[in-house]
Amino acid sequence: MQRETTIALVGNPNTGKSTLFNALTGLKQKIANYPGVTVEKKVGYATIGGKQFRIVDLPGTYSLNPKQIDERITYQVLAGKYEHEPEPDLVIVMADASNLDRNLYLVSQIMDLGIPVIVVLSMVDVAEERGIEINADKISKGFGVPVLPMVTKNEKEVQKLRDYLSSHTLNASKPLQWNPGESLRKAINIIIEEWIKPHTGLPERTWTVEALRFIGDDQAINLIPEIEKQHQLRQIVQKARKILDDAGKNYAAEEVLKRYDYIEKCTAGSVVKSGEDKATLSDKIDEYVTHKVFGPVIFGLVLLLMFQSIFSWAEPFMDLIDLLFIEMGSWVAANLPPGILNDLLVEGVIAGLGGVVIFLPQITFLFFFISVLEGTGYMARAAFVMDGFMTRIGLHGRSVVPLMSGFACAIPGIMAARTIENWSDRIITIMVLPFMACSARLPVYALMIAAFIPSTTFLGIFTLQGITFFGLYIFGIVMAILAAFVMKQFIKTDQPSPFIMELPSYKMPKWSGVFQNVFDRGKVFVTEAGKIILGISIVLWFLASFPKTDQPETLATDNITTENVETRSSEDEQVAASLKLQQSYAGQFGQFIEPVIEPLGFDWKIGIGLITSFAAREVMVGTLNTIYSVQDQDDAVSLQKKLQRDVDSNGEPIYSVWTALSLMVFFALAMQCMSTIAIVKRETNSWKWPAVMFIYMTSLAYICSFLVYQVGTNFS
């Protein structure tokens, strides 16, 4: 059986790597995270000329001296150091033809690894627009590797790459063709002989690159976990650097200078720039899009359009999905014999699946817009425009879109955080994003504000109820900013993450790639997060359904007449359901935790709501509605009225304005959403971060609710 060939797709960020990956693999893709980290792993398969190829799209990197965890994974895979990924048989390096020298620097490093290399010159159309003419054959001859110019959106040009892969057998390049010079060679040999050979099991082909990393960058040394070995390596590196010092060379710059000399020699006469530098269409658009004033305004309008689509355009589709699952549940309930299996399927499995799939329209709209913005090149500008403000609060420019998405739903926002390359910025964005007031909180806010906040008017147009509603949104934003600032003090990377991003030229996105990306994201959400959500739904169903209790006889017989038998039957069913919930494990737990939540102004009924709303925040309203049917069976009275007239054994109102404010603050801050927990688990590849999120958000919610209620009731 013929062994499949593994191809690693490598390149600087924004060079069209993902577009080529989609073109080569089509629907034969698998998206996951690398084990233990939040870095996305994309693997696809292709049959080309009868040969089987496994293609790995590695995270973008500018060099093999990794600063971030994404770049480190790319280096480890290429060097054969990463245990979860086999060594590649071939590397395709995407090089931006409009910025060739910097891209060829990475090519020269990968050639040193002793792996066959093909260079794909992308964005040749952009280069031509800028008056740059490139002779790929001359560059190929200079480097000694195949160089294929290509517009990756053009299927015919992608086919040239397929033809090349099917008809050529490639050999590895000879390392160090860039001639490091005598002193640097001696320094390299010292590191190899005294450290790499005796202390590492690295393949010989990687020794030179590994030695150069130690010579040029202290961070590579700091990654050695054992302090004693780190100290030993540092002494060896100092000895190697002294050779360069004695020769009058700068150890940090010598490799860079030699490589660029080599690149200049290989590309001599291959790159011709005609005429003076002239402003391209992208340059002219950027005069407005990245302008200090116009830039944020344009960004705000773009976000407004996104939210409109996520919040409003998705709603009809969500209603349709909701209706489909309701009908499905009704059909199953009507056609299966009554019993535990019926209840499990209807209230657990179907309801749980519906709770997952209903978010799919929002996910689809969000990633459609994100894919279009990335494909056109605008996303890089948005991050550039907002980076100043976001940096001041401890986040990254790319955090803006995920955080704004959180107003619609935290789930697509957390998934959108994948666009943030830096690990610490990404994890902090994920951890504070649930503070943004999502749509699921609205029913709770609306109920409490309508019931307990006076509709006092200010300035003729504003009401206290409206100001309270607005204040809850601002409160969420402020808490997210404060949480991000605090987390930045604890979650740090080895190196600070300055905002360095090349602004790609504007271009029309490849629509097949856009829809492919939307499909992939939706599939990942439904299949991965869905499994977790479904499991938790079944557990919650069990807690809310057991132990089984008999219906009290009095409910079925008291005061029943011929005239009221139908009404009484409906009321008794409602009362029986409420008693069942009260006596269930979830109900018992609500009563058990009542002493704990009492300082917040909550009773056991709210306690049950806090538990059931973990399935979805808006379930809180439905839970209270069911529970209050026991005490007040007047269907003509709204839940709002029932809450207002509820009294304790002393005849005192259970709810006050401070109870309502305390409950709303709790909902604004607490992690009351299992779907969010599930997607954080999915995105971080660990239960650690969901656990931290649940603990710190719920603790913060408790403290703030306690202060609101106690200070309010004692000093008002």
Coordinates of C-alpha atoms in Angstrom, one line a residue, residues 174-665:
K174 CA 21.7 21.4 1.0
P175 CA 21.8 23.3 4.3
L176 CA 23.7 26.5 4.9
Q177 CA 23.8 27.6 1.3
W178 CA 23.7 31.1 2.6
N179 CA 27.3 30.7 3.8
P180 CA 27.3 31.8 7.5
G181 CA 31.0 32.5 7.5
E182 CA 33.9 31.0 9.5
S183 CA 33.2 32.6 12.9
L184 CA 29.4 31.8 12.8
R185 CA 30.2 28.2 11.7
K186 CA 32.5 27.8 14.7
A187 CA 29.9 29.1 17.0
I188 CA 27.3 26.7 15.5
N189 CA 29.6 23.8 15.9
I190 CA 30.2 24.5 19.6
I191 CA 26.5 24.5 20.3
I192 CA 26.0 21.3 18.3
E193 CA 29.0 19.4 19.9
E194 CA 28.6 20.6 23.5
W195 CA 24.8 20.8 23.8
I196 CA 22.6 19.4 21.0
K197 CA 24.4 16.1 20.5
P198 CA 24.8 15.1 24.2
H199 CA 21.6 16.5 25.5
T200 CA 18.9 16.3 22.8
G201 CA 17.5 13.6 20.6
L202 CA 17.0 15.9 17.7
P203 CA 17.5 14.6 14.1
E204 CA 20.7 15.8 12.6
R205 CA 19.0 17.8 9.9
T206 CA 17.7 20.2 12.6
W207 CA 21.0 20.8 14.4
T208 CA 22.1 23.9 12.6
V209 CA 18.8 25.7 12.9
E210 CA 18.5 24.8 16.6
A211 CA 22.0 26.1 17.3
L212 CA 21.3 29.4 15.5
R213 CA 18.2 29.9 17.7
F214 CA 20.3 29.6 20.8
I215 CA 23.0 32.0 19.5
G216 CA 20.6 34.7 18.4
D217 CA 17.8 34.6 21.0
D218 CA 17.9 34.2 24.8
Q219 CA 14.2 33.2 24.8
A220 CA 15.1 29.9 23.2
I221 CA 17.4 29.2 26.2
N222 CA 14.8 30.3 28.7
L223 CA 12.4 27.6 27.4
I224 CA 14.7 24.8 28.8
P225 CA 12.6 23.7 31.8
E226 CA 15.4 22.5 34.2
I227 CA 17.2 25.4 35.7
E228 CA 20.5 23.5 36.0
K229 CA 20.5 22.5 32.3
Q230 CA 19.4 26.0 31.4
H231 CA 22.5 27.4 33.2
Q232 CA 24.7 24.9 31.5
L233 CA 23.4 25.8 28.1
R234 CA 23.7 29.5 28.8
Q235 CA 27.5 29.0 29.5
I236 CA 27.9 27.1 26.2
V237 CA 26.1 29.8 24.3
Q238 CA 28.2 32.5 25.9
K239 CA 31.3 30.6 24.7
A240 CA 29.9 30.5 21.1
R241 CA 28.9 34.2 21.2
K242 CA 32.4 35.1 22.3
I243 CA 33.8 33.7 19.1
L244 CA 31.5 36.1 17.2
D245 CA 32.4 39.0 19.5
D246 CA 36.2 38.4 19.0
A247 CA 35.6 38.4 15.2
G248 CA 33.8 41.8 15.5
K249 CA 30.4 40.3 14.7
N250 CA 27.1 41.0 16.4
Y251 CA 25.7 37.6 17.5
A252 CA 22.1 38.8 17.3
A253 CA 22.4 40.2 13.8
E254 CA 25.0 38.0 12.1
E255 CA 22.7 35.3 10.9
V256 CA 20.1 37.9 9.7
L257 CA 22.7 39.9 7.7
K258 CA 24.2 36.8 6.0
R259 CA 20.8 35.4 5.1
Y260 CA 19.7 38.7 3.5
D261 CA 23.0 38.9 1.6
Y262 CA 22.2 35.4 0.3
I263 CA 18.6 36.4 -0.7
E264 CA 19.9 39.5 -2.5
K265 CA 22.3 37.4 -4.4
C266 CA 19.7 34.8 -5.4
T267 CA 17.1 37.4 -6.5
A268 CA 19.6 39.6 -8.3
G269 CA 18.0 40.5 -11.7
S270 CA 14.8 38.6 -10.8
V271 CA 12.8 41.4 -9.3
V272 CA 12.3 44.5 -11.4
K273 CA 10.4 47.5 -10.1
S274 CA 9.2 49.8 -12.8
G275 CA 8.6 53.5 -12.3
E276 CA 8.2 55.5 -9.1
D277 CA 6.3 54.2 -6.1
K278 CA 2.7 55.2 -6.7
A279 CA -0.3 55.0 -4.5
T280 CA -2.3 51.8 -5.1
L281 CA -6.0 51.5 -4.7
S282 CA -5.4 50.0 -1.3
D283 CA -3.3 52.9 -0.3
K284 CA -6.0 55.3 -1.3
I285 CA -8.7 53.4 0.6
D286 CA -6.5 53.2 3.7
E287 CA -6.3 57.0 3.8
Y288 CA -9.8 56.8 5.2
V289 CA -10.1 53.3 6.7
T290 CA -7.1 53.8 9.0
H291 CA -7.6 57.5 9.6
K292 CA -7.6 58.5 13.2
V293 CA -11.1 59.9 13.1
F294 CA -12.7 58.2 10.1
G295 CA -11.2 54.8 10.9
P296 CA -13.1 54.2 14.2
V297 CA -16.3 55.6 12.7
I298 CA -16.1 53.2 9.7
F299 CA -15.3 50.4 12.1
G300 CA -18.3 51.2 14.2
L301 CA -20.5 51.1 11.1
V302 CA -19.1 47.8 10.1
L303 CA -19.8 46.4 13.5
L304 CA -23.3 47.8 13.5
L305 CA -24.0 45.9 10.3
M306 CA -22.6 42.7 11.8
F307 CA -24.7 43.0 14.9
Q308 CA -27.8 43.8 12.9
S309 CA -27.2 40.5 11.0
I310 CA -26.4 38.5 14.1
F311 CA -29.1 39.9 16.3
S312 CA -31.9 40.4 13.8
W313 CA -31.3 38.6 10.5
A314 CA -30.6 35.4 12.4
E315 CA -33.8 35.6 14.4
P316 CA -36.2 34.2 11.8
F317 CA -33.9 31.2 11.3
M318 CA -33.6 30.7 15.0
D319 CA -37.4 30.8 15.4
L320 CA -37.7 28.3 12.6
I321 CA -35.2 25.9 14.2
D322 CA -37.0 26.4 17.6
L323 CA -40.3 25.5 15.9
L324 CA -38.8 22.5 14.3
F325 CA -37.5 21.1 17.6
I326 CA -40.8 21.9 19.3
E327 CA -42.7 20.0 16.6
M328 CA -40.2 17.2 16.8
G329 CA -40.6 17.0 20.6
S330 CA -44.4 17.0 20.2
W331 CA -44.3 14.3 17.6
V332 CA -42.1 12.0 19.7
A333 CA -44.2 12.7 22.8
A334 CA -47.4 11.8 21.0
N335 CA -46.1 8.7 19.3
L336 CA -44.0 7.0 22.0
P337 CA -45.6 5.4 25.0
P338 CA -45.5 7.7 28.1
G339 CA -42.6 6.9 30.4
I340 CA -39.0 7.7 31.2
L341 CA -37.8 7.1 27.6
N342 CA -40.4 9.5 26.3
D343 CA -39.4 12.1 28.9
L344 CA -35.7 11.6 28.3
L345 CA -36.0 12.0 24.5
V346 CA -38.4 15.0 24.6
E347 CA -37.1 16.9 27.6
G348 CA -33.5 15.8 27.6
V349 CA -32.2 14.8 24.1
I350 CA -34.4 16.9 21.8
A351 CA -34.5 19.9 24.0
G352 CA -30.7 19.7 24.5
L353 CA -30.1 19.4 20.7
G354 CA -32.4 22.2 20.1
G355 CA -30.5 24.4 22.6
V356 CA -27.4 23.7 20.5
V357 CA -28.6 24.0 17.0
I358 CA -30.6 27.2 17.7
F359 CA -27.4 29.2 17.9
L360 CA -26.3 27.9 14.4
P361 CA -27.7 30.9 12.5
Q362 CA -25.8 33.4 14.7
I363 CA -22.6 31.3 14.2
T364 CA -23.2 31.2 10.5
F365 CA -23.8 35.0 10.1
L366 CA -20.9 35.9 12.3
F367 CA -18.3 33.7 10.5
F368 CA -19.7 34.7 7.2
F369 CA -18.9 38.4 8.0
I370 CA -15.6 37.5 9.7
S371 CA -14.5 35.5 6.6
V372 CA -15.5 38.3 4.3
L373 CA -13.7 40.9 6.4
E374 CA -10.6 38.7 6.5
G375 CA -10.8 37.9 2.9
T376 CA -11.0 41.5 1.8
G377 CA -8.2 42.5 4.1
Y378 CA -10.3 44.8 6.3
M379 CA -9.9 42.7 9.5
A380 CA -6.2 43.7 9.8
R381 CA -7.2 47.4 9.5
A382 CA -9.9 47.0 12.2
A383 CA -7.3 45.5 14.6
F384 CA -4.9 48.4 13.7
V385 CA -7.5 51.1 14.3
M386 CA -8.5 49.7 17.7
D387 CA -5.2 48.5 19.0
G388 CA -4.3 51.7 20.8
F389 CA -7.5 51.6 23.0
M390 CA -7.4 47.8 23.5
T391 CA -3.8 47.8 24.5
R392 CA -4.5 50.4 27.2
I393 CA -7.0 48.0 28.8
G394 CA -4.7 45.0 28.4
L395 CA -6.2 43.4 25.3
H396 CA -5.4 43.3 21.6
G397 CA -6.9 45.1 18.6
R398 CA -8.2 41.8 17.3
S399 CA -10.2 41.4 20.6
V400 CA -12.7 44.0 19.5
V401 CA -14.8 41.9 17.1
P402 CA -15.2 38.9 19.5
L403 CA -16.1 41.2 22.4
M404 CA -18.7 43.0 20.4
S405 CA -20.1 39.7 19.2
G406 CA -20.7 38.9 22.8
F407 CA -23.6 41.3 22.9
A408 CA -25.5 38.9 20.7
C409 CA -24.2 35.7 22.2
A410 CA -20.9 34.7 23.9
I411 CA -20.6 31.5 21.9
P412 CA -19.8 32.9 18.5
G413 CA -17.7 35.6 20.2
I414 CA -15.6 33.0 21.9
M415 CA -15.2 31.2 18.6
A416 CA -14.3 34.4 16.9
A417 CA -11.4 34.8 19.4
R418 CA -9.5 32.3 17.2
T419 CA -8.5 35.3 15.0
I420 CA -6.3 36.5 17.9
E421 CA -2.9 35.0 17.3
N422 CA -1.3 35.8 20.7
W423 CA -2.2 33.1 23.2
S424 CA -2.5 35.3 26.3
D425 CA -4.6 37.9 24.5
R426 CA -6.8 35.2 23.2
I427 CA -7.4 33.5 26.5
I428 CA -8.0 36.9 28.3
T429 CA -10.6 37.8 25.6
I430 CA -12.3 34.5 26.1
M431 CA -12.3 34.8 29.9
V432 CA -13.9 38.3 30.0
L433 CA -16.2 38.0 27.0
P434 CA -19.2 36.5 28.9
F435 CA -19.5 39.8 30.8
M436 CA -20.9 41.4 27.6
A437 CA -24.6 41.4 28.0
C438 CA -25.9 38.7 25.7
S439 CA -29.4 38.4 24.4
A440 CA -30.2 35.5 26.8
R441 CA -30.1 38.0 29.7
L442 CA -32.7 40.2 28.2
P443 CA -35.8 38.2 29.4
V444 CA -34.5 38.4 33.0
Y445 CA -33.7 42.1 32.8
A446 CA -37.0 42.9 31.1
L447 CA -39.0 41.0 33.8
M448 CA -37.2 42.5 36.8
I449 CA -37.1 46.1 35.4
A450 CA -40.8 46.0 34.4
A451 CA -41.8 44.6 37.8
F452 CA -39.7 46.6 40.3
I453 CA -38.0 49.7 38.6
P454 CA -40.3 52.7 38.6
S455 CA -41.0 54.2 35.1
T456 CA -40.0 57.7 36.3
T457 CA -39.3 60.1 33.4
F458 CA -36.2 62.2 33.0
L459 CA -35.8 65.1 30.6
G460 CA -39.1 64.2 29.0
I461 CA -37.7 61.3 26.9
F462 CA -35.7 59.0 29.3
T463 CA -37.2 56.7 31.9
L464 CA -35.6 55.2 34.9
Q465 CA -36.4 51.8 33.5
G466 CA -34.6 52.6 30.2
I467 CA -31.6 54.0 32.1
T468 CA -31.4 50.9 34.2
F469 CA -31.4 48.7 31.1
F470 CA -28.7 50.8 29.5
G471 CA -26.7 50.8 32.8
L472 CA -26.6 47.0 32.9
Y473 CA -25.0 46.9 29.4
I474 CA -22.4 49.5 30.5
F475 CA -21.9 47.6 33.8
G476 CA -21.0 44.5 31.8
I477 CA -18.5 46.4 29.6
V478 CA -16.8 48.0 32.6
M479 CA -16.5 44.7 34.4
A480 CA -15.0 43.2 31.3
I481 CA -12.4 46.0 31.1
L482 CA -11.5 45.6 34.8
A483 CA -11.3 41.8 34.6
A484 CA -9.0 42.1 31.5
F485 CA -6.8 44.5 33.3
V486 CA -6.5 42.2 36.3
M487 CA -5.9 39.1 34.2
K488 CA -3.2 40.8 32.3
Q489 CA -1.2 40.9 35.5
F490 CA -1.4 37.1 35.9
I491 CA -1.6 35.7 32.4
K492 CA 1.7 36.7 30.7
T493 CA 3.6 35.3 27.7
D494 CA 7.3 34.9 27.5
Q495 CA 7.6 38.0 25.4
P496 CA 5.3 41.1 25.2
S497 CA 3.1 41.1 22.1
P498 CA 3.6 44.3 20.2
F499 CA 1.1 44.9 17.5
I500 CA 3.1 44.1 14.3
M501 CA 0.9 43.4 11.3
E502 CA 1.4 43.8 7.6
L503 CA -1.7 45.4 6.1
P504 CA -2.5 43.2 3.1
S505 CA -3.9 44.7 -0.1
Y506 CA -7.7 44.9 -0.4
K507 CA -9.1 42.1 -2.6
M508 CA -12.3 40.3 -3.4
P509 CA -12.6 37.2 -1.1
K510 CA -12.7 33.8 -2.7
W511 CA -16.4 33.0 -2.0
S512 CA -15.8 29.2 -2.1
G513 CA -13.3 29.7 0.7
V514 CA -15.7 32.0 2.6
F515 CA -18.5 29.4 2.5
Q516 CA -16.1 26.6 3.3
N517 CA -15.0 28.4 6.4
V518 CA -18.6 29.1 7.5
F519 CA -19.4 25.4 7.0
D520 CA -16.4 24.3 9.0
R521 CA -17.1 26.6 11.9
G522 CA -20.8 25.5 12.0
K523 CA -19.7 21.9 11.9
V524 CA -17.2 22.2 14.6
F525 CA -19.8 24.0 16.8
V526 CA -22.5 21.4 16.3
T527 CA -20.4 18.3 16.5
E528 CA -17.9 19.3 19.2
A529 CA -19.7 21.7 21.6
G530 CA -22.9 19.9 20.9
K531 CA -21.7 16.7 22.4
I532 CA -20.9 18.4 25.7
I533 CA -24.1 20.5 25.8
L534 CA -26.2 17.4 25.1
G535 CA -24.5 15.5 27.9
I536 CA -25.1 18.4 30.4
S537 CA -28.7 18.7 29.2
I538 CA -29.4 15.1 30.0
V539 CA -27.9 15.5 33.5
L540 CA -30.0 18.6 34.1
W541 CA -33.1 16.7 32.9
F542 CA -32.4 13.9 35.4
L543 CA -31.9 16.4 38.3
A544 CA -35.2 18.2 37.4
S545 CA -37.2 14.9 36.8
F546 CA -36.2 12.7 39.8
P547 CA -37.1 11.5 42.2
K548 CA -40.5 10.7 40.8
T549 CA -43.4 11.8 43.1
D550 CA -47.1 10.9 43.1
Q551 CA -49.6 13.6 42.3
P552 CA -51.4 14.7 45.5
E553 CA -54.9 13.3 45.5
T554 CA -56.4 16.6 46.5
L555 CA -55.3 18.1 43.3
A556 CA -57.3 15.7 41.3
T557 CA -60.6 15.8 43.3
D558 CA -61.1 19.0 45.2
N559 CA -63.7 21.3 44.0
I560 CA -64.2 19.7 40.6
T561 CA -67.5 20.3 38.9
T562 CA -68.8 19.5 35.5
E563 CA -68.4 23.1 34.5
N564 CA -64.8 23.5 35.7
V565 CA -63.4 20.1 35.0
E566 CA -61.3 21.1 32.0
T567 CA -60.0 24.2 33.7
R568 CA -59.3 22.3 36.9
S569 CA -57.5 19.6 34.9
S570 CA -55.2 22.1 33.4
E571 CA -54.5 23.8 36.7
D572 CA -53.8 20.5 38.4
E573 CA -51.3 19.5 35.7
Q574 CA -49.6 22.9 36.2
V575 CA -49.6 22.5 40.0
A576 CA -48.4 18.9 39.8
A577 CA -45.5 20.0 37.5
S578 CA -44.5 22.7 39.9
L579 CA -44.6 20.3 42.9
K580 CA -42.6 17.8 40.9
L581 CA -40.0 20.4 40.2
Q582 CA -39.9 21.5 43.9
Q583 CA -39.4 18.0 45.1
S584 CA -36.9 17.0 42.4
Y585 CA -33.2 16.9 43.1
A586 CA -32.8 20.3 41.5
G587 CA -35.7 21.7 43.7
Q588 CA -34.2 20.1 46.8
F589 CA -30.9 21.6 45.9
G590 CA -32.5 25.0 45.5
Q591 CA -33.9 24.7 49.0
F592 CA -30.6 23.4 50.2
I593 CA -28.7 26.5 49.0
E594 CA -31.3 28.9 50.2
P595 CA -29.3 29.9 53.3
V596 CA -26.3 30.7 51.0
I597 CA -28.3 32.9 48.6
E598 CA -30.5 34.5 51.2
P599 CA -28.0 37.3 51.9
L600 CA -28.4 38.2 48.3
G601 CA -32.2 38.6 48.8
F602 CA -33.0 35.3 47.0
D603 CA -35.3 32.6 48.2
W604 CA -35.4 28.9 47.3
K605 CA -37.6 29.6 44.2
I606 CA -34.9 31.8 42.7
G607 CA -32.5 29.2 43.8
I608 CA -34.2 26.6 41.5
G609 CA -34.1 29.2 38.7
L610 CA -30.4 29.8 39.2
I611 CA -29.8 26.1 38.7
T612 CA -32.1 25.5 35.8
S613 CA -30.9 28.7 34.1
F614 CA -27.5 27.1 33.8
A615 CA -28.9 25.4 30.8
A616 CA -29.8 28.8 29.3
R617 CA -30.1 32.1 31.1
E618 CA -33.6 32.8 29.7
V619 CA -34.8 29.6 31.4
M620 CA -34.9 31.6 34.6
V621 CA -38.1 33.3 33.6
G622 CA -39.8 30.0 32.6
T623 CA -38.8 28.4 35.8
L624 CA -40.2 31.2 38.0
N625 CA -43.4 31.1 35.9
T626 CA -43.8 27.4 36.6
I627 CA -43.1 27.7 40.3
Y628 CA -45.4 30.6 40.9
S629 CA -48.3 28.7 39.4
V630 CA -48.4 26.8 42.7
Q631 CA -49.1 29.8 44.8
D632 CA -51.1 31.9 42.3
Q633 CA -53.2 29.9 39.8
D634 CA -54.8 32.9 38.2
D635 CA -53.7 32.6 34.6
A636 CA -54.9 36.1 34.0
V637 CA -52.2 37.5 36.2
S638 CA -48.8 37.9 34.7
L639 CA -45.6 36.7 36.3
Q640 CA -44.7 40.3 36.9
K641 CA -47.8 40.8 39.1
K642 CA -47.2 37.5 40.8
L643 CA -43.7 38.6 41.8
Q644 CA -44.9 42.0 43.0
R645 CA -47.6 40.5 45.3
D646 CA -45.6 37.6 46.7
V647 CA -45.2 37.8 50.5
D648 CA -43.5 35.8 53.2
S649 CA -45.0 34.3 56.3
N650 CA -45.0 37.7 58.0
G651 CA -46.9 39.3 55.2
E652 CA -43.8 41.2 54.0
P653 CA -43.1 41.5 50.2
I654 CA -40.4 39.0 49.2
Y655 CA -39.2 41.1 46.3
S656 CA -38.1 44.7 46.5
V657 CA -36.2 46.9 44.1
W658 CA -33.0 45.8 45.8
T659 CA -33.9 42.1 45.3
A660 CA -34.4 42.9 41.6
L661 CA -31.2 44.9 41.3
S662 CA -29.3 42.1 43.1
L663 CA -30.7 39.4 40.8
M664 CA -29.9 41.5 37.7
V665 CA -26.3 42.1 38.9

